[in-house]
Coordinates of N, CA, C and O in Angstrom, one line a residue:
M1 N 106.8 73.3 119.4 CA 105.7 74.2 119.5 C 105.5 74.5 121.0 O 105.7 73.6 121.9
Y2 N 105.2 75.8 121.2 CA 105.0 76.3 122.6 C 103.7 76.8 122.8 O 103.1 77.5 121.9
M3 N 103.1 76.6 123.9 CA 101.8 77.2 124.4 C 102.1 78.6 125.0 O 102.9 78.7 125.8
V4 N 101.6 79.7 124.3 CA 101.9 81.0 124.7 C 101.2 81.2 126.1 O 100.0 80.9 126.2
G5 N 102.0 81.8 127.1 CA 101.4 82.0 128.4 C 101.7 80.8 129.3 O 101.7 80.9 130.5
R6 N 102.0 79.7 128.7 CA 102.4 78.5 129.6 C 103.9 78.2 129.5 O 104.6 78.0 130.4
D7 N 104.3 77.9 128.1 CA 105.6 77.4 127.8 C 106.5 78.7 127.4 O 107.8 78.5 127.5
I8 N 105.9 79.7 127.0 CA 106.7 80.9 126.4 C 105.8 82.0 126.7 O 104.6 81.9 126.6
T9 N 106.4 83.2 127.0 CA 105.6 84.5 127.2 C 105.6 85.2 125.9 O 106.5 85.1 125.1
H10 N 104.6 86.1 125.8 CA 104.5 87.0 124.6 C 105.8 88.0 124.8 O 106.3 88.2 125.8
G11 N 106.2 88.5 123.6 CA 107.2 89.5 123.5 C 108.1 89.3 122.3 O 107.8 88.5 121.5
V12 N 109.2 90.0 122.2 CA 110.0 90.0 121.1 C 111.1 88.9 121.3 O 111.8 89.0 122.4
Y13 N 111.4 88.1 120.3 CA 112.4 87.1 120.4 C 113.3 87.2 119.2 O 112.9 87.7 118.2
A14 N 114.6 86.8 119.4 CA 115.7 86.8 118.4 C 116.2 85.4 118.2 O 116.2 84.6 119.0
G15 N 116.8 85.2 116.9 CA 117.4 84.0 116.6 C 118.3 84.1 115.4 O 118.3 85.2 114.8
V16 N 119.0 83.1 115.1 CA 119.9 83.1 113.9 C 119.7 81.9 113.2 O 119.7 80.8 113.7
A17 N 119.5 82.0 111.9 CA 119.3 80.8 111.0 C 120.4 80.8 110.0 O 120.9 81.9 109.6
D18 N 120.6 79.7 109.4 CA 121.6 79.7 108.3 C 121.0 80.2 107.1 O 119.8 80.5 106.9
E19 N 121.9 80.5 106.1 CA 121.4 81.1 104.8 C 120.9 80.0 103.8 O 121.4 78.9 103.9
G20 N 120.0 80.3 103.0 CA 119.4 79.4 102.0 C 118.1 78.8 102.6 O 118.0 78.5 103.8
L21 N 117.2 78.5 101.7 CA 115.8 78.1 102.1 C 115.9 76.8 102.9 O 115.2 76.6 103.8
S22 N 116.8 75.9 102.5 CA 116.8 74.6 103.1 C 117.5 74.6 104.5 O 117.3 73.7 105.3
E23 N 118.2 75.7 104.8 CA 118.8 75.9 106.1 C 118.1 77.1 106.9 O 118.5 77.4 108.0
S24 N 116.9 77.5 106.5 CA 116.3 78.7 107.1 C 115.6 78.1 108.3 O 115.4 76.9 108.6
C25 N 115.0 79.1 109.1 CA 114.2 78.7 110.3 C 112.8 79.0 110.1 O 112.4 80.2 110.0
Y26 N 112.0 78.0 110.0 CA 110.5 78.2 109.9 C 109.9 78.5 111.3 O 110.3 77.9 112.3
W27 N 109.1 79.6 111.3 CA 108.4 79.9 112.6 C 106.9 80.2 112.3 O 106.6 80.6 111.1
A28 N 106.0 80.1 113.2 CA 104.6 80.4 113.0 C 104.0 80.8 114.3 O 104.2 80.2 115.3
R29 N 103.2 81.9 114.1 CA 102.3 82.3 115.2 C 100.9 81.6 115.0 O 100.4 81.8 113.8
L30 N 100.4 81.0 115.9 CA 99.1 80.1 115.7 C 98.1 80.5 116.6 O 98.3 80.8 117.8
S31 N 96.8 80.4 116.1 CA 95.6 80.7 116.9 C 95.1 79.4 117.5 O 94.3 79.4 118.4
N32 N 95.6 78.2 117.0 CA 95.2 76.9 117.5 C 96.2 75.9 117.2 O 97.2 76.2 116.6
A33 N 96.0 74.7 117.7 CA 97.0 73.5 117.5 C 96.4 72.5 116.5 O 96.8 71.4 116.6
L34 N 95.4 72.9 115.7 CA 94.8 72.0 114.8 C 95.7 71.6 113.6 O 95.4 70.5 113.0
G35 N 96.6 72.4 113.3 CA 97.5 72.1 112.2 C 97.0 72.5 110.8 O 97.6 72.1 109.8
D36 N 95.9 73.2 110.8 CA 95.4 73.7 109.5 C 95.8 75.1 109.2 O 96.4 75.9 110.0
F37 N 95.6 75.5 107.9 CA 96.0 76.9 107.5 C 95.2 78.0 108.2 O 95.7 79.0 108.4
D38 N 94.0 77.7 108.7 CA 93.2 78.7 109.3 C 93.8 79.1 110.7 O 93.5 80.2 111.1
G39 N 94.6 78.3 111.2 CA 95.2 78.6 112.5 C 96.5 79.4 112.4 O 97.0 79.9 113.4
V40 N 97.1 79.6 111.2 CA 98.3 80.3 111.1 C 98.0 81.9 111.0 O 97.3 82.3 110.1
L41 N 98.4 82.6 112.0 CA 98.3 84.0 112.1 C 99.4 84.7 111.2 O 99.1 85.6 110.5
A42 N 100.6 84.2 111.3 CA 101.8 84.7 110.6 C 102.8 83.6 110.6 O 102.8 82.8 111.5
N43 N 103.6 83.6 109.6 CA 104.7 82.6 109.6 C 105.9 83.2 108.7 O 105.6 84.2 107.9
G44 N 107.0 82.5 108.7 CA 108.1 82.9 107.9 C 109.2 81.9 107.9 O 109.2 81.0 108.7
N45 N 110.1 82.1 106.9 CA 111.3 81.3 106.9 C 112.5 82.2 107.0 O 112.9 82.8 106.0
A46 N 112.9 82.4 108.2 CA 114.0 83.3 108.5 C 115.3 82.8 108.0 O 115.6 81.7 108.2
E47 N 116.1 83.8 107.5 CA 117.5 83.5 107.2 C 118.4 84.5 107.9 O 118.0 85.7 107.9
G48 N 119.5 84.2 108.4 CA 120.4 85.1 109.1 C 119.7 85.4 110.5 O 118.9 84.8 110.9
Q49 N 120.2 86.6 111.0 CA 119.6 87.1 112.2 C 118.2 87.5 112.0 O 117.8 88.1 111.0
F50 N 117.3 87.1 112.9 CA 115.9 87.5 112.8 C 115.3 87.8 114.1 O 115.7 87.4 115.2
Y51 N 114.1 88.5 114.0 CA 113.3 88.8 115.2 C 111.8 88.5 114.8 O 111.3 88.6 113.7
V52 N 111.1 88.1 115.9 CA 109.6 88.0 115.8 C 109.1 88.3 117.1 O 109.6 88.1 118.1
E53 N 107.8 88.9 117.0 CA 107.1 89.3 118.2 C 105.8 88.3 118.4 O 105.0 88.3 117.5
I54 N 105.9 87.6 119.4 CA 104.8 86.7 119.8 C 103.8 87.6 120.5 O 104.1 88.3 121.5
Q55 N 102.6 87.6 120.0 CA 101.5 88.5 120.6 C 100.9 87.8 121.8 O 100.8 86.6 121.9
D56 N 100.3 88.6 122.7 CA 99.6 88.1 123.9 C 98.3 87.3 123.5 O 97.8 86.6 124.2
T57 N 97.8 87.6 122.3 CA 96.6 86.9 121.8 C 96.9 85.6 121.0 O 96.0 84.9 120.7
D58 N 98.2 85.4 120.8 CA 98.6 84.1 120.1 C 98.3 82.9 121.1 O 98.6 83.0 122.3
A59 N 97.8 81.8 120.5 CA 97.7 80.6 121.4 C 99.0 79.7 121.5 O 99.3 79.2 122.5
Y60 N 99.6 79.7 120.3 CA 100.8 78.8 120.2 C 101.8 79.5 119.4 O 101.6 80.4 118.5
F61 N 103.1 79.2 119.5 CA 104.2 79.6 118.7 C 105.0 78.3 118.3 O 105.4 77.6 119.2
Q62 N 105.2 78.2 117.1 CA 106.0 77.0 116.5 C 107.3 77.6 115.9 O 107.3 78.5 115.2
T63 N 108.4 76.9 116.2 CA 109.7 77.3 115.6 C 110.6 76.1 115.4 O 110.5 75.1 116.1
G64 N 111.4 76.2 114.3 CA 112.3 75.2 114.0 C 113.7 75.4 114.5 O 114.6 74.6 114.2
C65 N 113.9 76.4 115.2 CA 115.2 76.7 115.7 C 115.1 77.4 117.1 O 114.1 77.8 117.5
E66 N 116.3 77.6 117.7 CA 116.4 78.2 119.0 C 116.1 79.7 118.9 O 116.6 80.4 118.0
I67 N 115.2 80.2 119.8 CA 115.1 81.7 119.9 C 115.4 82.1 121.4 O 115.3 81.4 122.3
T68 N 115.7 83.4 121.5 CA 116.0 84.0 122.8 C 115.3 85.3 123.0 O 115.1 86.0 122.1
A69 N 114.8 85.5 124.2 CA 114.0 86.7 124.4 C 114.9 87.9 124.1 O 116.2 87.9 124.4
L70 N 114.4 89.0 123.7 CA 115.2 90.2 123.3 C 116.0 90.7 124.4 O 117.2 91.1 124.2
A71 N 115.4 90.7 125.6 CA 116.2 91.2 126.8 C 117.5 90.4 127.1 O 118.4 91.0 127.6
E72 N 117.6 89.2 126.6 CA 118.7 88.3 126.8 C 119.6 88.3 125.6 O 120.7 87.6 125.6
W73 N 119.2 88.9 124.5 CA 119.9 88.9 123.2 C 121.0 90.0 123.3 O 120.7 91.1 123.5
P74 N 122.2 89.7 123.0 CA 123.3 90.7 123.1 C 123.1 91.7 121.9 O 122.9 91.4 120.8
S75 N 123.4 93.0 122.4 CA 123.3 94.0 121.3 C 124.7 94.4 121.0 O 125.6 94.3 121.8
P76 N 124.9 94.9 119.8 CA 126.2 95.4 119.4 C 126.7 96.6 120.2 O 125.9 97.3 120.7
D77 N 128.0 96.7 120.3 CA 128.5 97.9 121.1 C 128.2 99.1 120.4 O 128.0 100.1 121.0
Q78 N 128.2 99.1 119.1 CA 127.8 100.3 118.2 C 127.0 99.8 117.1 O 127.1 98.7 116.7
P79 N 126.1 100.6 116.6 CA 125.3 100.2 115.4 C 126.2 99.7 114.2 O 127.3 100.4 114.0
H80 N 125.8 98.6 113.5 CA 126.5 98.1 112.4 C 126.4 99.2 111.2 O 125.4 99.8 111.0
T81 N 127.5 99.3 110.4 CA 127.4 100.1 109.2 C 127.3 99.4 107.9 O 127.1 99.8 106.9
A82 N 127.5 98.0 108.2 CA 127.4 97.0 107.0 C 126.7 95.8 107.7 O 127.1 95.3 108.7
V83 N 125.7 95.3 106.9 CA 124.9 94.1 107.4 C 124.8 93.1 106.3 O 124.9 93.4 105.1
L84 N 124.7 91.9 106.7 CA 124.4 90.7 105.8 C 123.0 90.3 105.8 O 122.2 91.0 106.4
Q85 N 122.7 89.3 105.1 CA 121.2 88.8 105.1 C 120.7 88.7 106.5 O 121.4 88.1 107.4
G86 N 119.5 89.3 106.7 CA 118.9 89.1 108.0 C 118.0 90.2 108.3 O 117.6 91.0 107.5
M87 N 117.6 90.4 109.7 CA 116.7 91.5 110.0 C 117.5 92.3 111.1 O 118.2 91.6 112.0
Y88 N 117.3 93.6 111.1 CA 118.1 94.4 112.0 C 117.1 95.5 112.6 O 116.3 96.2 111.9
L89 N 117.2 95.6 114.0 CA 116.4 96.7 114.7 C 117.0 98.0 114.5 O 118.2 98.1 114.8
I90 N 116.3 99.0 114.2 CA 116.7 100.3 114.1 C 117.0 100.9 115.5 O 116.1 100.8 116.3
G91 N 118.2 101.6 115.7 CA 118.5 102.1 117.0 C 119.2 101.1 117.9 O 119.7 101.4 118.9
R92 N 119.1 99.8 117.5 CA 119.8 98.8 118.3 C 120.9 98.1 117.5 O 122.0 98.1 117.8
D93 N 120.6 97.7 116.3 CA 121.5 96.9 115.5 C 122.1 97.9 114.4 O 123.3 97.8 114.1
I94 N 121.3 98.7 113.9 CA 121.8 99.7 112.8 C 121.0 101.0 113.1 O 120.0 101.1 113.8
G95 N 121.6 102.1 112.6 CA 121.0 103.4 112.8 C 120.3 103.8 111.6 O 120.4 103.2 110.5
P96 N 119.4 104.8 111.7 CA 118.9 105.4 110.4 C 119.9 105.8 109.4 O 121.0 106.2 109.8
G97 N 119.5 106.0 108.2 CA 120.4 106.4 107.2 C 120.1 105.8 105.8 O 119.2 105.0 105.7
T98 N 121.0 106.1 104.9 CA 120.8 105.5 103.5 C 121.8 104.3 103.3 O 123.0 104.6 103.6
Y99 N 121.2 103.2 103.0 CA 122.1 102.0 102.8 C 122.2 101.6 101.2 O 121.1 101.8 100.6
R100 N 123.3 101.2 100.9 CA 123.6 100.9 99.4 C 123.6 99.4 99.4 O 124.2 98.6 100.2
G101 N 123.0 98.8 98.4 CA 123.0 97.4 98.1 C 123.2 97.1 96.6 O 123.1 98.0 95.8
E102 N 123.4 95.8 96.3 CA 123.4 95.3 94.9 C 122.8 94.0 94.7 O 123.2 93.1 95.4
G103 N 121.8 94.0 93.9 CA 121.2 92.8 93.5 C 121.6 92.3 92.1 O 122.1 93.1 91.3
G104 N 121.4 91.1 91.8 CA 121.8 90.6 90.6 C 120.7 91.0 89.5 O 119.8 91.7 89.8
Q105 N 120.8 90.5 88.3 CA 119.8 90.7 87.3 C 118.8 89.6 87.2 O 119.0 88.5 87.5
G106 N 117.5 90.0 87.1 CA 116.5 89.1 87.1 C 115.8 88.8 88.4 O 116.5 89.1 89.5
T107 N 114.7 88.3 88.5 CA 114.0 88.1 89.7 C 114.7 87.2 90.7 O 114.8 87.4 91.9
L108 N 115.2 86.1 90.2 CA 115.9 85.1 91.0 C 117.2 85.6 91.7 O 117.6 85.0 92.8
E109 N 117.8 86.6 91.1 CA 119.0 87.1 91.7 C 118.8 88.5 92.3 O 119.7 89.2 92.7
S110 N 117.6 89.0 92.4 CA 117.3 90.3 93.0 C 117.6 90.2 94.5 O 117.8 89.2 95.0
C111 N 117.6 91.4 95.1 CA 117.7 91.5 96.6 C 116.4 92.0 97.1 O 116.0 93.2 96.9
Y112 N 115.8 91.2 97.9 CA 114.6 91.6 98.6 C 115.0 92.3 99.8 O 115.8 91.9 100.6
W113 N 114.3 93.4 100.1 CA 114.5 94.2 101.4 C 113.1 94.7 101.8 O 112.2 94.9 100.9
A114 N 113.0 95.0 103.1 CA 111.7 95.6 103.6 C 112.0 96.4 104.8 O 112.7 96.1 105.6
R115 N 111.3 97.6 104.8 CA 111.3 98.4 106.0 C 110.1 98.0 106.8 O 109.0 97.9 106.2
L116 N 110.2 97.8 108.1 CA 109.2 97.2 108.9 C 108.8 98.1 110.1 O 109.6 98.7 110.7
S117 N 107.5 98.2 110.4 CA 107.0 99.0 111.5 C 106.8 98.0 112.7 O 106.5 98.6 113.8
G118 N 106.9 96.8 112.6 CA 106.8 95.9 113.7 C 107.4 94.4 113.3 O 107.8 94.4 112.2
L119 N 107.2 93.5 114.2 CA 107.8 92.2 114.1 C 106.8 91.1 114.1 O 107.2 90.0 114.4
S120 N 105.6 91.3 114.0 CA 104.6 90.3 114.1 C 104.6 89.3 112.8 O 104.0 88.2 113.0
G121 N 105.2 89.7 111.8 CA 105.2 88.9 110.6 C 103.9 89.1 109.7 O 103.8 88.5 108.7
E122 N 103.0 90.0 110.2 CA 101.8 90.3 109.4 C 102.0 91.4 108.4 O 102.9 92.2 108.6
L123 N 101.2 91.4 107.4 CA 101.3 92.3 106.3 C 101.3 93.8 106.8 O 102.0 94.7 106.3
Y124 N 100.6 94.1 107.8 CA 100.4 95.5 108.3 C 101.7 96.0 108.9 O 101.9 97.2 109.0
D125 N 102.7 95.2 109.2 CA 104.0 95.6 109.6 C 104.9 96.2 108.4 O 105.9 96.8 108.7
L126 N 104.5 95.9 107.2 CA 105.3 96.3 106.1 C 105.1 97.8 105.8 O 104.1 98.2 105.5
I127 N 106.3 98.6 105.8 CA 106.1 100.0 105.5 C 106.4 100.0 103.9 O 105.5 100.7 103.2
T128 N 107.4 99.4 103.4 CA 107.7 99.3 102.0 C 108.7 98.2 101.8 O 109.3 97.8 102.7
N129 N 108.7 97.8 100.6 CA 109.6 96.6 100.2 C 110.0 96.6 98.7 O 109.2 97.4 98.0
N130 N 110.9 95.9 98.3 CA 111.3 95.8 96.9 C 112.2 94.6 96.7 O 112.8 94.0 97.5
N131 N 112.1 94.1 95.5 CA 113.1 93.1 94.9 C 113.9 93.9 94.0 O 113.6 94.1 92.8
S132 N 115.1 94.4 94.4 CA 115.9 95.4 93.7 C 117.0 94.6 92.9 O 117.5 93.6 93.3
N133 N 117.2 95.1 91.7 CA 118.2 94.6 90.7 C 119.3 95.7 90.6 O 118.9 96.8 90.6
G134 N 120.5 95.2 90.4 CA 121.7 96.1 90.3 C 121.8 97.0 91.4 O 121.3 96.7 92.5
Q135 N 122.5 98.1 91.3 CA 122.7 99.1 92.5 C 121.5 99.7 92.9 O 120.7 100.1 92.1
F136 N 121.3 99.7 94.2 CA 120.1 100.4 94.7 C 120.4 101.0 96.1 O 121.4 100.7 96.7
Y137 N 119.5 101.9 96.5 CA 119.6 102.5 97.9 C 118.3 102.4 98.6 O 117.3 102.4 98.0
V138 N 118.3 102.2 99.9 CA 117.2 102.3 100.7 C 117.5 103.2 101.9 O 118.5 103.1 102.6
T139 N 116.5 104.0 102.1 CA 116.7 105.0 103.3 C 115.8 104.5 104.4 O 114.6 104.3 104.3
V140 N 116.4 104.3 105.5 CA 115.9 103.9 106.8 C 115.6 105.2 107.7 O 116.6 105.9 107.8
V141 N 114.5 105.3 108.2 CA 114.3 106.5 109.1 C 114.1 106.0 110.5 O 113.8 104.9 110.8
A142 N 114.3 107.0 111.5 CA 114.4 106.6 112.9 C 113.0 106.0 113.3 O 113.1 105.2 114.3
S143 N 111.9 106.4 112.7 CA 110.7 105.7 113.1 C 110.4 104.3 112.6 O 109.5 103.7 113.1
D144 N 111.2 103.8 111.7 CA 111.2 102.5 111.3 C 111.5 101.6 112.5 O 112.4 102.0 113.3
Y145 N 110.9 100.4 112.6 CA 111.3 99.5 113.7 C 112.4 98.5 113.3 O 113.3 98.2 114.1
A146 N 112.3 98.0 112.1 CA 113.4 97.0 111.6 C 113.6 97.2 110.1 O 112.7 97.7 109.4
L147 N 114.7 96.6 109.7 CA 115.1 96.4 108.3 C 115.4 95.0 108.0 O 116.2 94.4 108.7
Q148 N 114.7 94.4 107.0 CA 115.0 93.0 106.6 C 115.7 93.1 105.2 O 115.3 93.9 104.4
T149 N 116.7 92.3 105.1 CA 117.4 92.3 103.7 C 117.9 90.8 103.4 O 118.2 90.1 104.3
E150 N 118.0 90.6 102.1 CA 118.4 89.3 101.8 C 119.8 89.4 101.0 O 120.3 88.4 100.5
C151 N 120.4 90.7 101.1 CA 121.8 90.8 100.6 C 122.5 91.9 101.5 O 121.9 92.4 102.4
K152 N 123.8 92.0 101.2 CA 124.6 92.9 102.0 C 124.2 94.3 101.7 O 124.0 94.7 100.6
L153 N 124.1 95.1 102.8 CA 123.8 96.6 102.7 C 124.8 97.3 103.4 O 125.3 96.9 104.5
T154 N 125.3 98.5 103.0 CA 126.3 99.2 103.5 C 125.8 100.6 103.8 O 125.3 101.3 102.7
L155 N 126.0 101.2 104.9 CA 125.7 102.6 105.1 C 126.5 103.5 104.2 O 127.7 103.4 104.2
T156 N 125.9 104.5 103.6 CA 126.6 105.4 102.7 C 127.1 106.6 103.6 O 126.6 106.8 104.6
D157 N 128.0 107.2 103.0 CA 128.6 108.5 103.7 C 127.8 109.7 103.2 O 128.2 110.4 102.3
E158 N 126.7 110.0 103.9 CA 125.8 111.1 103.5 C 126.3 112.3 104.2 O 126.7 112.3 105.3

């Protein structure tokens, strides 16, 4: 756990977690250090590459894995055209366009994806999302901030 402003500065951070819930990286933005649910501003169990933005109004940030400030995080030489489970910044990791994915049948085998307007982990960052089954497409626009996916996505030849 880090005290924001003392142990860690606010800003965007990146990390990599293993796949699967038991190997994921738990993180939480906190308003206090009491350990109760009321103190949790946002939290998640990241899998694969992920980003989170620590706000200047956060009191503490808790993480179960190593994170790196975005300025120190290596960016790809060119945007990826295929991505695995994780979170990707638009214009940095991937470009806008239509991506194809494939989820299994049923809720447990579906592919969750989300287009995001920010990285706070709060509900207002969510532009749209879905648990897709079978073949699906998701169009990412230049004004999106990030794309989160739980399955492989490939840029289509539009």
